[in-house]
């Protein structure tokens, strides 16, 4: 018998002073049986950093054709495709072909090894951004995971804080590859 996803609920309050985006989101997060709390919280972070009315969680691990987080325009075309972890170059290039913008959030202590292996193969993707979250930071975010979460995310001058009523985690993302300017 297949294991079912574990459902998490999060009330996420976002104050993004860099983008002038201030919104509360009630999120339902389905955590795949093979997904860790750490990866799930990176998905929540990715949602917070790119929040919009069109942004939703994709099927991610349960459907290899679907992104972890996605935003579609009114025609149904994919505007933003977000991957979490260390996807292979074929998946990244496929996403770049199907979406206007692609962001990969890597978070492992071996992210630099992963990027050294695939970086040259995805360099031609002009609509790709790759961001690394330090392993210590992702592990601190993992501690925030609860079945029912009250989270606050504040973004100002490129600095990011995500936390609950007891603990705040400062996040310093490192851009490994930036989307090419058109």
Coordinates of C-alpha atoms in Angstrom, one line a residue:
X1 CA 0.0 0.0 0.0
X2 CA 1.4 3.4 -1.0
X3 CA 2.0 6.0 1.7
X4 CA 0.0 9.1 1.5
X5 CA 1.2 12.7 1.7
X6 CA 1.2 14.4 5.1
X7 CA -0.8 17.6 5.2
X8 CA 0.7 20.7 6.8
X9 CA -1.1 24.0 7.2
X10 CA 0.7 27.4 7.3
X11 CA -0.5 30.9 7.8
X12 CA 2.3 32.8 6.2
X13 CA 2.5 36.6 6.7
X14 CA 4.7 38.2 4.1
X15 CA 6.2 41.7 4.3
X16 CA 8.4 42.1 1.3
X17 CA 9.6 45.7 1.4
X18 CA 11.8 45.2 -1.6
X19 CA 8.8 44.3 -3.9
X20 CA 6.2 46.3 -1.9
X21 CA 4.3 43.1 -1.4
X22 CA 2.4 42.7 1.9
X23 CA 0.0 39.8 2.1
X24 CA -1.2 36.9 4.3
X25 CA -1.4 33.4 2.7
X26 CA -3.2 30.4 4.1
X27 CA -1.2 27.5 2.7
X28 CA -2.0 23.8 2.5
X29 CA 1.2 21.9 2.0
X30 CA 1.2 18.3 1.0
X31 CA 4.5 16.7 2.0
X32 CA 5.3 13.7 -0.1
X33 CA 6.3 10.6 2.0
X34 CA 9.9 10.8 0.7
X35 CA 10.2 14.6 1.3
X36 CA 12.0 15.9 4.4
X37 CA 10.8 18.8 6.6
X38 CA 13.9 20.6 5.5
X39 CA 12.9 20.4 1.8
X40 CA 9.3 21.3 2.6
X41 CA 10.5 24.4 4.4
X42 CA 12.6 25.4 1.5
X43 CA 9.5 25.2 -0.7
X44 CA 7.7 27.5 1.8
X45 CA 10.7 29.9 1.6
X46 CA 10.6 29.8 -2.2
X47 CA 6.9 30.6 -2.0
X48 CA 7.5 33.5 0.3
X49 CA 10.3 35.0 -1.8
X50 CA 8.2 34.8 -5.0
X51 CA 4.7 35.3 -3.6
X52 CA 1.9 36.5 -5.8
X53 CA -1.7 35.8 -6.2
X54 CA -0.9 33.4 -9.1
X55 CA 1.7 31.3 -7.1
X56 CA 0.7 27.8 -6.0
X57 CA 2.4 24.7 -4.9
X58 CA 2.9 22.1 -7.7
X59 CA 2.8 18.4 -7.4
X60 CA 6.6 18.3 -7.2
X61 CA 7.9 14.9 -6.0
X62 CA 4.7 13.1 -6.7
X63 CA 4.7 14.1 -10.4
X64 CA 8.0 14.5 -12.3
X65 CA 6.3 16.7 -14.9
X66 CA 5.3 19.3 -12.4
X67 CA 7.3 22.0 -10.6
X68 CA 7.6 22.3 -6.8
X69 CA 6.1 25.8 -6.9
X70 CA 4.4 27.4 -10.0
X71 CA 2.8 30.6 -11.2
X72 CA 0.7 30.6 -14.4
X73 CA -0.7 33.5 -16.3
X74 CA -4.4 34.0 -17.2
X75 CA -3.9 31.9 -20.3
X76 CA -2.5 28.9 -18.3
X77 CA 1.0 29.4 -19.6
X78 CA 3.7 28.9 -17.0
X79 CA 5.3 32.2 -16.0
X80 CA 7.4 30.9 -13.1
X81 CA 8.7 27.4 -12.5
X82 CA 10.5 26.8 -9.2
X83 CA 12.5 23.7 -8.4
X84 CA 13.8 22.8 -5.0
X85 CA 16.9 20.7 -4.4
X86 CA 19.4 19.5 -7.1
X87 CA 17.5 18.7 -10.2
X88 CA 19.4 17.3 -13.2
X89 CA 20.3 19.4 -16.2
X90 CA 17.6 17.7 -18.4
X91 CA 14.9 18.7 -16.0
X92 CA 16.2 22.3 -15.7
X93 CA 16.4 22.7 -19.5
X94 CA 12.9 21.2 -19.9
X95 CA 11.6 23.7 -17.4
X96 CA 13.4 26.6 -19.1
X97 CA 11.7 25.6 -22.4
X98 CA 8.2 25.4 -20.8
X99 CA 8.3 28.5 -18.6
X100 CA 9.2 32.2 -18.9
X101 CA 11.3 32.1 -15.7
X102 CA 12.9 29.2 -13.8
X103 CA 14.4 29.4 -10.3
X104 CA 16.2 26.6 -8.6
X105 CA 16.7 26.7 -4.8
X106 CA 19.5 24.4 -3.8
X107 CA 20.1 23.8 -0.1
X108 CA 22.4 20.9 0.5
X109 CA 26.0 21.0 1.8
X110 CA 26.9 19.4 -1.5
X111 CA 25.2 22.0 -3.7
X112 CA 28.6 23.3 -4.9
X113 CA 29.5 19.8 -6.2
X114 CA 26.1 19.5 -7.9
X115 CA 26.5 22.9 -9.5
X116 CA 30.1 22.1 -10.7
X117 CA 28.7 19.0 -12.4
X118 CA 25.8 20.6 -14.2
X119 CA 26.5 24.3 -14.4
X120 CA 28.2 24.3 -17.8
X121 CA 25.3 22.2 -19.2
X122 CA 22.6 24.8 -18.2
X123 CA 24.6 27.9 -18.7
X124 CA 22.9 28.6 -22.0
X125 CA 19.5 28.9 -20.3
X126 CA 18.9 32.6 -20.3
X127 CA 15.7 32.4 -18.2
X128 CA 17.4 30.4 -15.3
X129 CA 18.3 31.6 -11.8
X130 CA 20.0 29.3 -9.4
X131 CA 20.1 30.3 -5.7
X132 CA 21.8 28.4 -2.9
X133 CA 20.6 28.4 0.7
X134 CA 23.3 27.4 3.1
X135 CA 22.9 24.0 4.7
X136 CA 23.0 25.5 8.2
X137 CA 20.1 27.8 7.2
X138 CA 18.0 25.1 5.7
X139 CA 18.5 23.0 8.8
X140 CA 17.4 25.9 11.0
X141 CA 14.3 26.3 8.8
X142 CA 13.6 22.6 9.3
X143 CA 13.1 23.2 13.0
X144 CA 10.2 25.6 12.2
X145 CA 8.2 22.8 10.6
X146 CA 5.0 21.9 12.4
X147 CA 1.7 20.5 11.2
X148 CA 0.1 23.9 11.9
X149 CA 2.4 26.8 11.5
X150 CA 2.1 30.6 12.0
X151 CA 5.0 32.0 10.0
X152 CA 6.2 35.5 9.3
X153 CA 8.6 36.4 6.5
X154 CA 10.2 39.8 6.3
X155 CA 12.3 40.9 3.3
X156 CA 14.1 44.2 3.3
X157 CA 17.2 45.3 1.4
X158 CA 17.9 41.8 0.3
X159 CA 17.9 40.4 3.8
X160 CA 15.3 37.7 4.6
X161 CA 13.9 36.5 8.0
X162 CA 11.5 33.7 8.3
X163 CA 10.2 32.5 11.6
X164 CA 7.4 31.8 14.0
X165 CA 6.6 33.3 17.4
X166 CA 9.5 31.6 19.1
X167 CA 12.3 31.7 16.6
X168 CA 13.5 33.7 13.6
X169 CA 16.0 32.4 11.0
X170 CA 18.0 34.9 9.0
X171 CA 18.5 33.7 5.4
X172 CA 21.3 34.9 3.2
X173 CA 20.7 33.4 -0.2
X174 CA 23.6 33.2 -2.6
X175 CA 22.9 33.7 -6.3
X176 CA 24.9 31.1 -8.3
X177 CA 23.5 32.0 -11.6
X178 CA 21.3 35.0 -12.4
X179 CA 18.8 35.2 -15.2
X180 CA 20.2 37.0 -18.2
X181 CA 18.9 40.6 -18.7
X182 CA 17.0 41.0 -21.9

